[in-house]
Amino acid sequence: MLFAEKADYAGPHDASGIPLLNYRGKIGLQHNPIAVAQWGLGNYNLFCQDQSEERKKKFVAASDWLCAHLERNAFGLWVWNHNFDWEYRSTLKAPWYSGLAQGQGISLLLRAYRTTGTAAYLDAAKRAFSSFLRSTSEGGVTFTDARGDVWFEEYIVSPPTHILNGFIWAIWGVYDYFLATESSKARNLFAQATLTLRENLGLYDLGFWSLYEQTGYEQSGTMLPMVASRFYHRLHVTQLRIMHRITGDETFARYADKWEGYARSRANRTRALCYKSAFKLAYY
């Protein structure tokens, strides 16, 4: 997953060349730490291919931005905040943070450290990793359910919704941290989260498509599940193939094959679109 399409972001940038997302309306132009990290990762991966100084300049700029904008939350943990309100289930009031942002920020900073040797990138990654060591109720991004399963939450809401793509990206941030530091805490967290993912994949399987999140409709009062869009369904397949490559666990390959098969069926694609459209009409 090279993020190559993110590397040459065509939208607005700030005076330092960092991407800004245009949310229009009251939100307008905003820095999004996830978008900054993905822009940086895309340029890093292209730099690995061609050793371009321009690519290096961009992923270093993204890494510098992440260092400068890592800040303590109300619990004293270091996070990347989103400084705008966002509608998801209920309104996430600014500033809010995300397990997805924490994982992808760590992934970029560790690559910048390996390339440049600049200790500030490793130090920032270490501070950001602390958010995985604390529960969501304590200002972190980790949730342990009644069965003892360990989740990393993209959005910190109650009840947690276990968004699939965000969980997997956060897992990779923990995995990268283990590879870079050989931290036993990171190794154990990665193993626990990987087991959670493997044991719960069936709950994301509708029999014709994948779910965007696991819980949602039963606990949030909605009557429909949040079915993944075609984009996110394809992303799930790609992510599961990478999980198989990392772990060697055939469960991930099996679900990737199954979900890829779903997408080849026009009837399944139409059914998923109808579910998705009905959900948006009813709740958004």
mmCIF file of C-alpha atoms in Angstrom:
data_model
loop_
_atom_site.group_PDB
_atom_site.id
_atom_site.type_symbol
_atom_site.label_atom_id
_atom_site.label_comp_id
_atom_site.label_asym_id
_atom_site.label_seq_id
_atom_site.Cartn_x
_atom_site.Cartn_y
_atom_site.Cartn_z
ATOM 1 C CA MET A 1 0.000 0.000 0.000
ATOM 2 C CA LEU A 2 2.190 2.747 -1.350
ATOM 3 C CA PHE A 3 -0.138 5.819 -1.193
ATOM 4 C CA ALA A 4 1.328 6.865 -4.548
ATOM 5 C CA GLU A 5 -1.897 8.630 -5.520
ATOM 6 C CA LYS A 6 -1.610 10.739 -2.355
ATOM 7 C CA ALA A 7 1.922 11.918 -3.110
ATOM 8 C CA ASP A 8 0.940 14.499 -5.711
ATOM 9 C CA TYR A 9 -2.102 15.881 -3.943
ATOM 10 C CA ALA A 10 -3.684 18.425 -6.284
ATOM 11 C CA GLY A 11 -5.697 20.311 -3.686
ATOM 12 C CA PRO A 12 -4.726 23.372 -1.641
ATOM 13 C CA HIS A 13 -1.544 23.577 0.430
ATOM 14 C CA ASP A 14 -0.484 25.949 3.185
ATOM 15 C CA ALA A 15 2.446 28.350 2.918
ATOM 16 C CA SER A 16 4.846 25.553 3.927
ATOM 17 C CA GLY A 17 3.556 23.218 1.224
ATOM 18 C CA ILE A 18 1.558 20.975 3.599
ATOM 19 C CA PRO A 19 -1.762 19.708 2.174
ATOM 20 C CA LEU A 20 -5.015 21.259 3.327
ATOM 21 C CA LEU A 21 -8.338 19.451 2.902
ATOM 22 C CA ASN A 22 -11.323 21.510 1.831
ATOM 23 C CA TYR A 23 -14.327 20.383 3.857
ATOM 24 C CA ARG A 24 -16.323 23.388 2.588
ATOM 25 C CA GLY A 25 -19.116 25.010 4.534
ATOM 26 C CA LYS A 26 -18.409 25.965 8.133
ATOM 27 C CA ILE A 27 -15.345 23.702 8.377
ATOM 28 C CA GLY A 28 -13.535 24.985 5.300
ATOM 29 C CA LEU A 29 -9.810 24.398 4.779
ATOM 30 C CA GLN A 30 -8.187 22.276 7.458
ATOM 31 C CA HIS A 31 -5.051 20.328 8.170
ATOM 32 C CA ASN A 32 -5.899 16.678 8.728
ATOM 33 C CA PRO A 33 -3.054 14.718 10.377
ATOM 34 C CA ILE A 34 -4.132 11.520 8.609
ATOM 35 C CA ALA A 35 -3.951 13.227 5.216
ATOM 36 C CA VAL A 36 -0.575 14.766 6.070
ATOM 37 C CA ALA A 37 0.797 11.364 7.118
ATOM 38 C CA GLN A 38 -0.517 9.655 3.979
ATOM 39 C CA TRP A 39 0.941 12.423 1.784
ATOM 40 C CA GLY A 40 4.244 11.889 3.538
ATOM 41 C CA LEU A 41 4.082 8.102 3.205
ATOM 42 C CA GLY A 42 3.312 8.384 -0.500
ATOM 43 C CA ASN A 43 6.305 10.615 -1.086
ATOM 44 C CA TYR A 44 8.512 8.392 1.062
ATOM 45 C CA ASN A 45 7.614 5.320 -0.972
ATOM 46 C CA LEU A 46 8.254 7.129 -4.253
ATOM 47 C CA PHE A 47 11.563 8.372 -2.830
ATOM 48 C CA CYS A 48 12.524 4.750 -2.168
ATOM 49 C CA GLN A 49 12.004 4.076 -5.879
ATOM 50 C CA ASP A 50 13.826 7.037 -7.431
ATOM 51 C CA GLN A 51 15.834 8.709 -4.609
ATOM 52 C CA SER A 52 14.374 12.044 -5.702
ATOM 53 C CA GLU A 53 15.355 14.989 -3.509
ATOM 54 C CA GLU A 54 11.947 16.531 -4.168
ATOM 55 C CA ARG A 55 10.206 13.440 -2.754
ATOM 56 C CA LYS A 56 12.522 13.466 0.251
ATOM 57 C CA LYS A 57 11.818 17.148 0.855
ATOM 58 C CA LYS A 58 8.084 16.439 0.947
ATOM 59 C CA PHE A 59 8.111 13.467 3.305
ATOM 60 C CA VAL A 60 10.519 15.299 5.598
ATOM 61 C CA ALA A 61 8.185 18.322 5.547
ATOM 62 C CA ALA A 62 5.270 16.069 6.525
ATOM 63 C CA SER A 63 7.356 14.548 9.310
ATOM 64 C CA ASP A 64 8.350 17.988 10.574
ATOM 65 C CA TRP A 65 4.689 19.014 10.594
ATOM 66 C CA LEU A 66 3.803 15.931 12.643
ATOM 67 C CA CYS A 67 6.550 16.710 15.159
ATOM 68 C CA ALA A 68 5.394 20.308 15.477
ATOM 69 C CA HIS A 69 1.722 19.403 15.925
ATOM 70 C CA LEU A 70 2.030 16.525 18.385
ATOM 71 C CA GLU A 71 0.420 17.822 21.570
ATOM 72 C CA ARG A 72 -0.828 16.594 24.911
ATOM 73 C CA ASN A 73 -4.519 15.810 25.318
ATOM 74 C CA ALA A 74 -6.512 16.343 28.509
ATOM 75 C CA PHE A 75 -5.022 13.127 29.938
ATOM 76 C CA GLY A 76 -1.447 14.145 29.238
ATOM 77 C CA LEU A 77 -0.954 11.770 26.284
ATOM 78 C CA TRP A 78 0.649 12.939 23.039
ATOM 79 C CA VAL A 79 -1.772 12.965 20.107
ATOM 80 C CA TRP A 80 -2.411 14.559 16.744
ATOM 81 C CA ASN A 81 -5.586 16.570 17.072
ATOM 82 C CA HIS A 82 -8.197 17.361 14.474
ATOM 83 C CA ASN A 83 -9.114 20.972 15.109
ATOM 84 C CA PHE A 84 -12.581 20.942 13.582
ATOM 85 C CA ASP A 85 -15.903 19.369 14.554
ATOM 86 C CA TRP A 86 -16.825 16.183 12.730
ATOM 87 C CA GLU A 87 -20.107 14.291 12.435
ATOM 88 C CA TYR A 88 -19.779 10.607 13.215
ATOM 89 C CA ARG A 89 -22.600 9.029 15.203
ATOM 90 C CA SER A 90 -22.616 12.227 17.253
ATOM 91 C CA THR A 91 -20.540 15.349 16.804
ATOM 92 C CA LEU A 92 -16.860 14.907 17.610
ATOM 93 C CA LYS A 93 -15.961 18.260 19.108
ATOM 94 C CA ALA A 94 -12.591 19.792 18.327
ATOM 95 C CA PRO A 95 -9.973 18.953 19.318
ATOM 96 C CA TRP A 96 -10.387 15.202 18.768
ATOM 97 C CA TYR A 97 -7.808 12.503 18.074
ATOM 98 C CA SER A 98 -7.813 9.150 16.315
ATOM 99 C CA GLY A 99 -6.106 5.784 16.525
ATOM 100 C CA LEU A 100 -5.759 5.905 12.746
ATOM 101 C CA ALA A 101 -3.873 9.201 12.908
ATOM 102 C CA GLN A 102 -1.654 7.869 15.699
ATOM 103 C CA GLY A 103 -0.743 4.754 13.737
ATOM 104 C CA GLN A 104 -0.042 6.452 10.426
ATOM 105 C CA GLY A 105 1.858 9.299 12.042
ATOM 106 C CA ILE A 106 4.118 6.786 13.778
ATOM 107 C CA SER A 107 4.626 4.885 10.514
ATOM 108 C CA LEU A 108 5.833 8.015 8.715
ATOM 109 C CA LEU A 109 8.034 9.303 11.544
ATOM 110 C CA LEU A 110 9.878 5.991 11.842
ATOM 111 C CA ARG A 111 10.611 6.010 8.117
ATOM 112 C CA ALA A 112 11.865 9.579 8.335
ATOM 113 C CA TYR A 113 14.102 8.582 11.233
ATOM 114 C CA ARG A 114 15.514 5.602 9.343
ATOM 115 C CA THR A 115 16.240 7.772 6.303
ATOM 116 C CA THR A 116 17.636 10.885 7.982
ATOM 117 C CA GLY A 117 18.863 9.694 11.382
ATOM 118 C CA THR A 118 17.148 12.694 12.974
ATOM 119 C CA ALA A 119 16.416 11.690 16.582
ATOM 120 C CA ALA A 120 13.451 14.079 16.873
ATOM 121 C CA TYR A 121 11.400 11.794 14.610
ATOM 122 C CA LEU A 122 12.009 8.750 16.780
ATOM 123 C CA ASP A 123 11.302 10.772 19.930
ATOM 124 C CA ALA A 124 7.968 11.964 18.510
ATOM 125 C CA ALA A 125 7.045 8.417 17.486
ATOM 126 C CA LYS A 126 7.770 7.221 21.027
ATOM 127 C CA ARG A 127 5.529 9.904 22.499
ATOM 128 C CA ALA A 128 2.723 9.093 20.060
ATOM 129 C CA PHE A 129 3.006 5.371 20.764
ATOM 130 C CA SER A 130 2.070 5.983 24.403
ATOM 131 C CA SER A 131 -1.537 6.511 23.255
ATOM 132 C CA PHE A 132 -1.713 2.791 22.392
ATOM 133 C CA LEU A 133 -0.756 1.866 25.935
ATOM 134 C CA ARG A 134 -3.782 3.561 27.476
ATOM 135 C CA SER A 135 -7.478 2.833 27.146
ATOM 136 C CA THR A 136 -9.904 5.172 25.416
ATOM 137 C CA SER A 137 -11.355 6.042 28.825
ATOM 138 C CA GLU A 138 -7.871 7.186 29.899
ATOM 139 C CA GLY A 139 -7.161 9.342 26.857
ATOM 140 C CA GLY A 140 -5.646 6.599 24.707
ATOM 141 C CA VAL A 141 -6.864 4.856 21.555
ATOM 142 C CA THR A 142 -7.077 1.234 22.792
ATOM 143 C CA PHE A 143 -10.327 -0.447 23.818
ATOM 144 C CA THR A 144 -10.542 -3.859 25.460
ATOM 145 C CA ASP A 145 -13.967 -5.473 25.197
ATOM 146 C CA ALA A 146 -15.704 -7.871 27.580
ATOM 147 C CA ARG A 147 -14.054 -10.863 25.900
ATOM 148 C CA GLY A 148 -10.609 -9.371 26.337
ATOM 149 C CA ASP A 149 -10.220 -8.505 22.648
ATOM 150 C CA VAL A 150 -7.964 -5.498 22.037
ATOM 151 C CA TRP A 151 -9.084 -2.861 19.502
ATOM 152 C CA PHE A 152 -7.577 0.398 18.263
ATOM 153 C CA GLU A 153 -10.324 2.930 17.636
ATOM 154 C CA GLU A 154 -10.349 5.310 14.672
ATOM 155 C CA TYR A 155 -13.003 7.458 16.355
ATOM 156 C CA ILE A 156 -13.179 7.659 20.138
ATOM 157 C CA VAL A 157 -16.922 7.249 20.693
ATOM 158 C CA SER A 158 -19.077 5.295 23.102
ATOM 159 C CA PRO A 159 -20.018 2.593 22.387
ATOM 160 C CA PRO A 160 -16.934 1.938 20.231
ATOM 161 C CA THR A 161 -17.585 1.089 16.587
ATOM 162 C CA HIS A 162 -14.388 -0.773 15.606
ATOM 163 C CA ILE A 163 -13.971 0.719 12.119
ATOM 164 C CA LEU A 164 -12.177 -1.985 10.150
ATOM 165 C CA ASN A 165 -9.815 -0.022 7.905
ATOM 166 C CA GLY A 166 -8.775 2.331 10.718
ATOM 167 C CA PHE A 167 -8.117 -0.588 13.052
ATOM 168 C CA ILE A 168 -5.829 -2.277 10.531
ATOM 169 C CA TRP A 169 -3.894 0.893 9.736
ATOM 170 C CA ALA A 170 -3.400 1.466 13.456
ATOM 171 C CA ILE A 171 -2.170 -2.125 13.809
ATOM 172 C CA TRP A 172 0.479 -1.365 11.187
ATOM 173 C CA GLY A 173 1.656 1.663 13.157
ATOM 174 C CA VAL A 174 2.198 -0.584 16.181
ATOM 175 C CA TYR A 175 3.924 -3.170 13.986
ATOM 176 C CA ASP A 176 6.254 -0.535 12.525
ATOM 177 C CA TYR A 177 7.060 0.675 16.026
ATOM 178 C CA PHE A 178 7.994 -2.874 17.037
ATOM 179 C CA LEU A 179 10.212 -3.286 13.952
ATOM 180 C CA ALA A 180 11.983 0.015 14.648
ATOM 181 C CA THR A 181 12.431 -0.291 18.415
ATOM 182 C CA GLU A 182 12.022 -4.012 19.228
ATOM 183 C CA SER A 183 9.666 -2.910 22.006
ATOM 184 C CA SER A 184 8.151 -5.900 23.776
ATOM 185 C CA LYS A 185 5.053 -3.807 24.539
ATOM 186 C CA ALA A 186 4.562 -3.107 20.843
ATOM 187 C CA ARG A 187 5.146 -6.759 19.961
ATOM 188 C CA ASN A 188 2.527 -7.894 22.479
ATOM 189 C CA LEU A 189 0.030 -5.243 21.380
ATOM 190 C CA PHE A 190 0.469 -6.216 17.759
ATOM 191 C CA ALA A 191 -0.095 -9.884 18.597
ATOM 192 C CA GLN A 192 -3.211 -9.115 20.642
ATOM 193 C CA ALA A 193 -4.722 -6.828 17.998
ATOM 194 C CA THR A 194 -3.941 -9.292 15.210
ATOM 195 C CA LEU A 195 -5.723 -12.026 17.148
ATOM 196 C CA THR A 196 -8.697 -9.705 17.671
ATOM 197 C CA LEU A 197 -8.857 -8.995 13.950
ATOM 198 C CA ARG A 198 -8.634 -12.665 12.995
ATOM 199 C CA GLU A 199 -11.253 -13.803 15.493
ATOM 200 C CA ASN A 200 -13.742 -11.057 14.582
ATOM 201 C CA LEU A 201 -13.509 -10.925 10.792
ATOM 202 C CA GLY A 202 -16.672 -12.996 10.490
ATOM 203 C CA LEU A 203 -18.630 -10.219 12.170
ATOM 204 C CA TYR A 204 -17.721 -7.897 9.297
ATOM 205 C CA ASP A 205 -18.935 -10.383 6.686
ATOM 206 C CA LEU A 206 -22.505 -9.850 5.467
ATOM 207 C CA GLY A 207 -22.399 -12.835 3.151
ATOM 208 C CA PHE A 208 -22.331 -10.580 0.100
ATOM 209 C CA TRP A 209 -20.157 -7.602 1.179
ATOM 210 C CA SER A 210 -18.061 -6.277 4.076
ATOM 211 C CA LEU A 211 -19.093 -3.917 6.848
ATOM 212 C CA TYR A 212 -17.346 -0.586 7.371
ATOM 213 C CA GLU A 213 -17.601 -1.008 11.136
ATOM 214 C CA GLN A 214 -18.518 -3.890 13.373
ATOM 215 C CA THR A 215 -21.065 -2.573 15.854
ATOM 216 C CA GLY A 216 -23.071 0.482 14.979
ATOM 217 C CA TYR A 217 -26.655 -0.372 14.269
ATOM 218 C CA GLU A 218 -27.351 -2.608 17.253
ATOM 219 C CA GLN A 219 -25.821 -0.238 19.799
ATOM 220 C CA SER A 220 -26.370 3.161 18.205
ATOM 221 C CA GLY A 221 -30.114 2.891 17.644
ATOM 222 C CA THR A 222 -29.939 2.699 13.843
ATOM 223 C CA MET A 223 -31.778 -0.087 12.058
ATOM 224 C CA LEU A 224 -29.262 -0.640 9.266
ATOM 225 C CA PRO A 225 -25.635 -1.770 9.297
ATOM 226 C CA MET A 226 -22.993 0.587 7.907
ATOM 227 C CA VAL A 227 -22.023 -1.310 4.782
ATOM 228 C CA ALA A 228 -18.647 -0.450 3.293
ATOM 229 C CA SER A 229 -18.584 1.642 0.146
ATOM 230 C CA ARG A 230 -17.014 0.024 -2.911
ATOM 231 C CA PHE A 231 -13.819 1.967 -2.174
ATOM 232 C CA TYR A 232 -13.604 0.719 1.410
ATOM 233 C CA HIS A 233 -14.543 -2.823 0.425
ATOM 234 C CA ARG A 234 -11.608 -2.900 -2.007
ATOM 235 C CA LEU A 235 -9.419 -1.367 0.690
ATOM 236 C CA HIS A 236 -10.423 -4.114 3.136
ATOM 237 C CA VAL A 237 -9.329 -6.750 0.601
ATOM 238 C CA THR A 238 -5.950 -5.045 0.115
ATOM 239 C CA GLN A 239 -5.413 -4.642 3.847
ATOM 240 C CA LEU A 240 -6.203 -8.297 4.526
ATOM 241 C CA ARG A 241 -3.741 -9.391 1.853
ATOM 242 C CA ILE A 242 -1.066 -7.292 3.559
ATOM 243 C CA MET A 243 -1.995 -8.787 6.944
ATOM 244 C CA HIS A 244 -1.518 -12.229 5.390
ATOM 245 C CA ARG A 245 1.868 -11.162 4.038
ATOM 246 C CA ILE A 246 2.947 -9.838 7.454
ATOM 247 C CA THR A 247 1.659 -12.698 9.593
ATOM 248 C CA GLY A 248 1.397 -15.713 7.291
ATOM 249 C CA ASP A 249 -2.062 -16.373 8.775
ATOM 250 C CA GLU A 250 -4.231 -17.988 6.084
ATOM 251 C CA THR A 251 -7.399 -16.601 7.677
ATOM 252 C CA PHE A 252 -6.604 -13.193 6.230
ATOM 253 C CA ALA A 253 -5.993 -14.588 2.744
ATOM 254 C CA ARG A 254 -9.211 -16.599 2.916
ATOM 255 C CA TYR A 255 -11.337 -13.565 3.746
ATOM 256 C CA ALA A 256 -9.524 -11.457 1.140
ATOM 257 C CA ASP A 257 -10.376 -14.053 -1.520
ATOM 258 C CA LYS A 258 -13.963 -14.277 -0.326
ATOM 259 C CA TRP A 259 -14.535 -10.510 -0.269
ATOM 260 C CA GLU A 260 -12.813 -10.055 -3.602
ATOM 261 C CA GLY A 261 -15.254 -12.617 -4.983
ATOM 262 C CA TYR A 262 -18.183 -10.621 -3.592
ATOM 263 C CA ALA A 263 -17.059 -7.569 -5.565
ATOM 264 C CA ARG A 264 -17.040 -9.496 -8.848
ATOM 265 C CA SER A 265 -20.809 -10.026 -8.606
ATOM 266 C CA ARG A 266 -22.959 -7.260 -10.071
ATOM 267 C CA ALA A 267 -25.838 -8.369 -7.856
ATOM 268 C CA ASN A 268 -23.672 -8.028 -4.751
ATOM 269 C CA ARG A 269 -22.394 -4.610 -5.828
ATOM 270 C CA THR A 270 -25.954 -3.414 -6.417
ATOM 271 C CA ARG A 271 -27.167 -4.832 -3.117
ATOM 272 C CA ALA A 272 -24.324 -3.151 -1.225
ATOM 273 C CA LEU A 273 -25.035 0.157 -2.942
ATOM 274 C CA CYS A 274 -28.702 -0.059 -1.966
ATOM 275 C CA TYR A 275 -27.782 -0.713 1.661
ATOM 276 C CA LYS A 276 -25.306 2.153 1.638
ATOM 277 C CA SER A 277 -27.763 4.554 0.024
ATOM 278 C CA ALA A 278 -30.532 3.629 2.442
ATOM 279 C CA PHE A 279 -28.220 4.173 5.417
ATOM 280 C CA LYS A 280 -27.193 7.629 4.207
ATOM 281 C CA LEU A 281 -30.781 8.651 3.520
ATOM 282 C CA ALA A 282 -31.908 7.484 6.938
ATOM 283 C CA TYR A 283 -29.096 8.743 9.146
ATOM 284 C CA TYR A 284 -27.061 11.432 7.339
#
